[in-house]
XYZ file of C-alpha atoms in Angstrom:
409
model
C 0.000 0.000 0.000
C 1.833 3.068 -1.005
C 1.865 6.168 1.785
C 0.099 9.452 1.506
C 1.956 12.295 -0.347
C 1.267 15.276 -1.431
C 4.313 15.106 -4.277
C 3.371 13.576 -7.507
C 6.295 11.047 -9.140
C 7.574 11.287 -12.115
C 5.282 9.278 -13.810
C 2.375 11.466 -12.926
C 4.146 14.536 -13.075
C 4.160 13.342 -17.456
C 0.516 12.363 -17.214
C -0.379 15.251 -15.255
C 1.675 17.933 -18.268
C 0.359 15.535 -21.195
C -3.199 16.190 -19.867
C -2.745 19.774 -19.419
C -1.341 20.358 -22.848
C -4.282 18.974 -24.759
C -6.153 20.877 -22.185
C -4.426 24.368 -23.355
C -4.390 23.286 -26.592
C -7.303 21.700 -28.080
C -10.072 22.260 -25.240
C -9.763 25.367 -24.341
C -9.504 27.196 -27.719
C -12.900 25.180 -28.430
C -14.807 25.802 -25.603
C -16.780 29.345 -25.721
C -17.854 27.876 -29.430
C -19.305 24.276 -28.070
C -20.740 26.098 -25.034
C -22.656 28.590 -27.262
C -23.704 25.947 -29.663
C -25.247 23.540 -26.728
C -24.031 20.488 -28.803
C -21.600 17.605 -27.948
C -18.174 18.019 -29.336
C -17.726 15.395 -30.888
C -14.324 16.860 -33.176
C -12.935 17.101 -29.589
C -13.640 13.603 -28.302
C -12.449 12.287 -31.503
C -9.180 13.948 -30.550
C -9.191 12.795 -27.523
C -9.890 9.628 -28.615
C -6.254 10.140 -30.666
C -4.360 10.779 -28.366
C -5.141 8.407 -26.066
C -7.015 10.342 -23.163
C -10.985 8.987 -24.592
C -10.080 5.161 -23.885
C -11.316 2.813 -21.497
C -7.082 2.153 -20.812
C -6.490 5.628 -20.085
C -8.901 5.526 -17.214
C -7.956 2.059 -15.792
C -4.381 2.960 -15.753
C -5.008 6.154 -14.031
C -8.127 4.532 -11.713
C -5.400 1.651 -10.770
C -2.545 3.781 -9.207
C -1.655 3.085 -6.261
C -1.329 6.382 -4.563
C -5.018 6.886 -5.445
C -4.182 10.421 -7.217
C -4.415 9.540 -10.918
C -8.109 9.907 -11.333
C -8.316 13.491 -9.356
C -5.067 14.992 -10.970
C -6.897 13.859 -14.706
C -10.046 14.944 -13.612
C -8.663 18.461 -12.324
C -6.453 18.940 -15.499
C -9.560 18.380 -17.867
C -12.054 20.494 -15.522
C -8.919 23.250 -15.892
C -9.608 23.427 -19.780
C -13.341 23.067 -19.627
C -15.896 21.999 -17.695
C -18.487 20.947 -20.461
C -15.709 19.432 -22.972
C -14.535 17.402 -20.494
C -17.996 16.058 -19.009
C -17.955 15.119 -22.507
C -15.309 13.143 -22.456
C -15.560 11.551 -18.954
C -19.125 11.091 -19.696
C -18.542 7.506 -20.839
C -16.349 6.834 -18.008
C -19.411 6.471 -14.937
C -21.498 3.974 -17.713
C -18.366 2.040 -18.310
C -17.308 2.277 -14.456
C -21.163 0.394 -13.581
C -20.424 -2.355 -16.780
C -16.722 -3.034 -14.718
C -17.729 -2.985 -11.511
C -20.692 -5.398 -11.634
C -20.809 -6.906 -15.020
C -18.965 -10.568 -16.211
C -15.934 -10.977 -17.930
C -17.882 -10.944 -21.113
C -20.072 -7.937 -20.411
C -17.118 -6.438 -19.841
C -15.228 -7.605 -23.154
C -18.801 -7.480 -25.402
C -19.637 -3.966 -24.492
C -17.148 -1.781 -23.043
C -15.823 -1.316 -26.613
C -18.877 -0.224 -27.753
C -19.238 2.289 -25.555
C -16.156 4.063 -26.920
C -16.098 2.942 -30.458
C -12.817 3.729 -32.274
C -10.648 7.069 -33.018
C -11.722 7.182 -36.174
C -15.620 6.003 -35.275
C -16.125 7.542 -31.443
C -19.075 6.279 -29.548
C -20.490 7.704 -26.258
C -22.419 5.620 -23.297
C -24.582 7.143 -20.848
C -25.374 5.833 -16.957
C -29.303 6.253 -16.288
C -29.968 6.627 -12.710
C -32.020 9.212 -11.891
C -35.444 10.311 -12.442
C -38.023 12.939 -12.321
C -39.326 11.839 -8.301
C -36.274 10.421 -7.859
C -33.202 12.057 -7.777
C -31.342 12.019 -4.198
C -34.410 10.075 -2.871
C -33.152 7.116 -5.078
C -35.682 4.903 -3.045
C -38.352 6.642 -5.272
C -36.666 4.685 -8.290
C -39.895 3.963 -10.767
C -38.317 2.520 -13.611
C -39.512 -1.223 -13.322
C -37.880 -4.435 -14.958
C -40.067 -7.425 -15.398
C -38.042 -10.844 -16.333
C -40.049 -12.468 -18.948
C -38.878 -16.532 -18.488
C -40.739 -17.626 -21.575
C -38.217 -15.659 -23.632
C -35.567 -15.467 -21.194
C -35.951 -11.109 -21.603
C -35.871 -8.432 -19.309
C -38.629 -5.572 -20.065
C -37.992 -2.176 -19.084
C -40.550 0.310 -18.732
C -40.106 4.032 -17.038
C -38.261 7.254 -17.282
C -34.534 8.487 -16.681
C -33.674 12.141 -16.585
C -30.719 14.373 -16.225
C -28.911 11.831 -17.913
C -25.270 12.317 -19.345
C -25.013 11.360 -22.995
C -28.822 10.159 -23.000
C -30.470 9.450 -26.203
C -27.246 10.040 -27.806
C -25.281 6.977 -26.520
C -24.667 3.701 -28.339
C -24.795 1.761 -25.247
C -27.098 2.514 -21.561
C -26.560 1.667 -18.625
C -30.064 1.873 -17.087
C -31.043 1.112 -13.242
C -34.308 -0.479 -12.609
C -36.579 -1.974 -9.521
C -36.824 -5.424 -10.154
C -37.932 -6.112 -6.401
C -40.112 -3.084 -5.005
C -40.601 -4.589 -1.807
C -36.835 -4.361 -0.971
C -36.527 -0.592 -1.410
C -33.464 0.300 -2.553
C -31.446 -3.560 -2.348
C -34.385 -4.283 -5.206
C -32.550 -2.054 -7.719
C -30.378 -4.131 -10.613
C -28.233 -2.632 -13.430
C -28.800 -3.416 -17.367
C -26.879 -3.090 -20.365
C -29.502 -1.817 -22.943
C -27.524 -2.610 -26.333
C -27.580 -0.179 -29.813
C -30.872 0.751 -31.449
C -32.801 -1.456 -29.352
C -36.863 -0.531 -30.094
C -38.680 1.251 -27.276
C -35.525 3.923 -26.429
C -35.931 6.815 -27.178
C -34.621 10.506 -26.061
C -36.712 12.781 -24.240
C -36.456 16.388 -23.281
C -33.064 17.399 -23.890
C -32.199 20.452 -21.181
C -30.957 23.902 -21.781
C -28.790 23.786 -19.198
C -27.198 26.925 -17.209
C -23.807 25.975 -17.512
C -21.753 22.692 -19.091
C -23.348 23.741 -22.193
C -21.155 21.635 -24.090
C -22.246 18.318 -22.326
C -25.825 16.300 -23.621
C -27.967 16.157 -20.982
C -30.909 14.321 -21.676
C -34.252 12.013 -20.583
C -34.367 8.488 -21.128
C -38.009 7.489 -22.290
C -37.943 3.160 -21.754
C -41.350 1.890 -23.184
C -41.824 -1.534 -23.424
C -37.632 -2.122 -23.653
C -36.909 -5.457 -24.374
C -33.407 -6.904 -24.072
C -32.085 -10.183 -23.752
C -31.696 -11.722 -20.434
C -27.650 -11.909 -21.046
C -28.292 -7.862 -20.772
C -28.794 -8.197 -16.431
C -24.721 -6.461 -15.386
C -23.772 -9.621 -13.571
C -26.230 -12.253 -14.432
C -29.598 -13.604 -13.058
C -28.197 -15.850 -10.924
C -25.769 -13.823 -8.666
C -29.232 -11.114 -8.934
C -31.015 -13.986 -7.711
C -28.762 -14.742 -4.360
C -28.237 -10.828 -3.588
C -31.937 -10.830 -3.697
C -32.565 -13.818 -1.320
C -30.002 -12.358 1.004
C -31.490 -8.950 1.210
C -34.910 -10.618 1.879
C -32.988 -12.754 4.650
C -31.155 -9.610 6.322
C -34.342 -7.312 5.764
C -36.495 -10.467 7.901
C -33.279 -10.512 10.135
C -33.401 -6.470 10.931
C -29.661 -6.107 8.919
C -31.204 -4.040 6.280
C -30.086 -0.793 7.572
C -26.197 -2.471 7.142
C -26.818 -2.864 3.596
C -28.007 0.517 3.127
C -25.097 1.885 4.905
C -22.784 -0.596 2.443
C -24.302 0.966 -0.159
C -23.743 4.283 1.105
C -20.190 3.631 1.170
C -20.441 2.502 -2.241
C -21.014 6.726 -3.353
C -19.014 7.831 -0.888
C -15.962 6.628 -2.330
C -16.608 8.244 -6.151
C -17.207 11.843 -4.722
C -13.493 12.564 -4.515
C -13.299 12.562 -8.579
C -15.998 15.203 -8.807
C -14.251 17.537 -5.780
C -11.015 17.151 -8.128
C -13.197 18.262 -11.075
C -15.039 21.355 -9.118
C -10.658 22.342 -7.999
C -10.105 22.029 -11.972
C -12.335 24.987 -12.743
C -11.561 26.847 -9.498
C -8.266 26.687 -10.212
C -8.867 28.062 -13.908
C -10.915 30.857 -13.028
C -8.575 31.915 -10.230
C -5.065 31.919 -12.496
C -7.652 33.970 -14.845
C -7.921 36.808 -12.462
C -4.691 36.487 -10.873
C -3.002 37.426 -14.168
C -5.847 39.820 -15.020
C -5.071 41.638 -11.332
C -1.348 41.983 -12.081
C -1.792 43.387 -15.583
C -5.328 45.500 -15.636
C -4.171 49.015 -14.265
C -6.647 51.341 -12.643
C -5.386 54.716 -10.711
C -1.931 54.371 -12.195
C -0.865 51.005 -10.942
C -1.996 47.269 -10.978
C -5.086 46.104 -9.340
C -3.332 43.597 -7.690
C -1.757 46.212 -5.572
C -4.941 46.880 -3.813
C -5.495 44.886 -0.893
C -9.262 44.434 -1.625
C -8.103 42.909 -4.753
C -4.560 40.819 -3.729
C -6.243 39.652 -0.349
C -9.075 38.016 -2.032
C -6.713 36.087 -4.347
C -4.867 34.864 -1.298
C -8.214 33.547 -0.077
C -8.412 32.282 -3.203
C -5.326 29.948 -4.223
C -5.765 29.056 -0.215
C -9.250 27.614 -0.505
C -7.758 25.883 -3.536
C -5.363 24.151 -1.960
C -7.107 23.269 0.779
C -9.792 21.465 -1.811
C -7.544 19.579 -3.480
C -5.650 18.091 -0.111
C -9.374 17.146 0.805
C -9.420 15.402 -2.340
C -6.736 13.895 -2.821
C -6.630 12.709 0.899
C -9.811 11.038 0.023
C -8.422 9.238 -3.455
C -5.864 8.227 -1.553
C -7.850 6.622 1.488
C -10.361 5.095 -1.239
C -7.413 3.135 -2.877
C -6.172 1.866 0.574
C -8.911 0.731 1.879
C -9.419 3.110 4.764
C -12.598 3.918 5.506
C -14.034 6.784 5.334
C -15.338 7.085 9.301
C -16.278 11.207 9.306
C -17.452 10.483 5.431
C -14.187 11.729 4.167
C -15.192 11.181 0.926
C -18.356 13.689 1.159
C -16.310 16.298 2.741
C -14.345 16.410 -0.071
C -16.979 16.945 -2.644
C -18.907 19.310 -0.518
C -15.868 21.809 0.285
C -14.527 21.338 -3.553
C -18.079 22.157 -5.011
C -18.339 24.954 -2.558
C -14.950 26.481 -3.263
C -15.368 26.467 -7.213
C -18.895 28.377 -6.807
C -17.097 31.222 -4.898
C -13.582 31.291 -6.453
C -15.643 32.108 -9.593
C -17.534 34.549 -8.101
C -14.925 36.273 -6.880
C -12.775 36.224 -10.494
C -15.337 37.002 -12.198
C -16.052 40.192 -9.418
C -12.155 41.223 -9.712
C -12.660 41.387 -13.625
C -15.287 43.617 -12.890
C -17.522 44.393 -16.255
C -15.162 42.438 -18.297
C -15.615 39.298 -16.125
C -19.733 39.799 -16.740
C -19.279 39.228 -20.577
C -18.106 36.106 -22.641
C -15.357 38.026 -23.815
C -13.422 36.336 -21.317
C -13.677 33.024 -20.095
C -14.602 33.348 -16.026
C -18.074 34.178 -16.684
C -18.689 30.553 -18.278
C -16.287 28.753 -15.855
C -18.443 30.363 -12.963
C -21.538 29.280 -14.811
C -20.317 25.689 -15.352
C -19.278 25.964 -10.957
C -22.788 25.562 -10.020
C -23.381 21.645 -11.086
C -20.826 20.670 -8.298
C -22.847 21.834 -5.909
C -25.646 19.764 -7.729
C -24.783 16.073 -9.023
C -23.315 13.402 -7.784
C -25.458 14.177 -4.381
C -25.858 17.991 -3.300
C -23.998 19.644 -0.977
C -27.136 19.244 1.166
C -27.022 15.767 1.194
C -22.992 15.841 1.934
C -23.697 17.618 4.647
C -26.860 15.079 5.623
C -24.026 12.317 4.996
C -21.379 13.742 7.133
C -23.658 14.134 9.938
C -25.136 11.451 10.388
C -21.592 9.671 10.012
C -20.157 11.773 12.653
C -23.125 11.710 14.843
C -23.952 8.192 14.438
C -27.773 9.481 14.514
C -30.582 9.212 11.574
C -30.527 13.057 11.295
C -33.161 13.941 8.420
């Protein structure tokens, strides 16, 4: 198990500058256009896709590292060139994340491929989760699958929302209720394969800020897919299922739920490391803006107004990312997170990009109001972290009832 550091190797120290230059270079002169147009970019992915950086590799090598930091120094590099290009990119990652974490060894070979496609012939996936009545209250989860034995099928009917790549995608990844009566242990995972009849895209949202990311509902009417299709097969479904109707009769039901709990807690670190990506960009934005916009005969930057809030600034920064990458690292050793570690990280990060933005787009002044320069968009895109992946509400609901050991609500 490696030790916790705070000093990248040499290894990562080339990931970390080979990230950042197609960052600088190929996201970030493309991102005012692909946020104004509200489309995916798909010239960008393709280059991505190039390079190396949109493959299923590049995120196993990085999600495999031993110290734990790979996956938040990516994400923050990416989230440094642009927030909506790079939910673009990573977009793929959380459906292909749910295929290798509970699918077989074929699942994993048949369709993981798929969901990225080739350099030349990029594909996206999309993870379909929530829904319109259930979005934090994931024990509100609608979306029903029916096993039909005759046919050996699964038959999805219901309604996804606020889903990343929706509609769009060549493969979902779509959670259902298959056993209502065991709340949220009654949920299973399916692969739902190309063109299959009865998907179809819904509303697609105008969305305040990642612009450049699909956001979409999910419509699932009468979705039939083979029974191959259940992540993980009917027969380990079949014993999870018996043993969460054993534990539920036993009173252990509330240790599952707390399991599962556990299960989020440890992927909120990568989403803190994206929210320090666009802090970070916003606040080198204004710190070179400060030192070279003069007002009064001298640098803004020599007001203390204006140079203390920057030291607030690249201090809250830091501070994020050591949450972070404190978390990343107790994730990948196994530590667990007893005072939700994991939620703290995502709640200051998301916190910290909202009002680093703020604040660079306030020392621009009128210029930081317009699209002329890039703070106003990077403090639009800010607000999500404080939004998906649970809100900071619900880190906050997390962390105390972790610390408290009560059923706060």
């Amino acid at each position: 198990m490696a030790e916790f550091t705070m000093e990248l190797n040499d290894d990562q120290k080339q990931v970390r500058d080979w990230i950042h230059g197609f960052a600088a270079d190929v996201m970030r002169p493309a991102a005012a256009e692909w946020d104004e147009r509200e489309e995916t970019p798909w010239p960008v992915i393709q280059e991505a896709a190039k390079v190396g950086i949109y493959s299923l590799d590049f995120y196993a090598q990085q999600f495999f590292d031993p110290t734990g930091l790979g996956i938040p120094m990516a994400m923050e590099e990416l989230f440094w060139g642009d927030a909506g290009i790079a939910l673009s990119i990573v977009g793929t990652g959380l459906a292909a994340i749910g295929v290798v974490a509970n699918g077989t060894e074929e699942q994993i070979g048949t369709w993981i491929p798929q969901m990225y496609g080739t350099p030349d012939d990029v594909k996206v996936a999309a993870f379909c989760s929530s829904e319109p009545d259930a979005g934090s209250d994931v024990g509100s989860m609608r979306t029903r699958a029916v096993y039909d034995q005759a046919k050996d099928e699964w038959v999805l009917n219901g309604t996804k929302t606020w889903a990343t790549n929706g509609g769009i995608a060549n493969v979902h990844i779509v959670v259902a209720v298959v056993d209502p009566a065991l709340g949220t242990k009654g949920h299973a995972s399916f692969i739902v394969p190309p063109n299959t009849p009865g998907l179809s895209q819904g509303q697609k949202f105008k969305k305040h800020g990642i612009r450049a990311s699909h956001t979409a509902e999910v419509v699932l009417e009468d979705v039939r897919i083979p029974g191959s299709c259940l992540l993980g097969g009917k027969e380990k479904l079949d014993e999870r299922l018996a043993r969460a109707h054993e534990r539920a009769r036993s009173g252990g039901g509330e240790r599952l739920k707390n399991a599962a709990m556990a299960t989020f807690e440890a992927s909120r670190p990568a989403v803190g490391a994206m929210a320090v990506g666009t802090a970070r960009a916003a606040y080198e934005v204004a710190l070179d803006y400060a030192k070279t916009r003069t007002q009064f005969g001298r640098p803004i930057i020599d007001n203390q107004g204006v140079a203390f809030q920057l030291a607030d600034m690249r201090t809250q920064i830091d501070a994020a990312r050591l949450l972070v990458w404190r978390a990343s690292w107790m994730a990948v050793a196994g530590r667990p997170f007893e005072s939700a570690e994991g939620s703290m990280s995502k709640l200051f990060a998301s916190e910290v990009a909202k009002k680093v933005t703020a604040q660079a787009v306030q020392i621009l002044g009128g210029n930081g109001f317009t699209r002329e320069y890039p703070v106003e968009r990077m403090h639009r895109d800010s607000a999500i972290y404080t939004i998906f992946e649970g809100t900071s509400e619900i880190q906050r609901l997390v962390i105390a009832r972790t610390i408290s050991g009560m059923p706060i609500r």
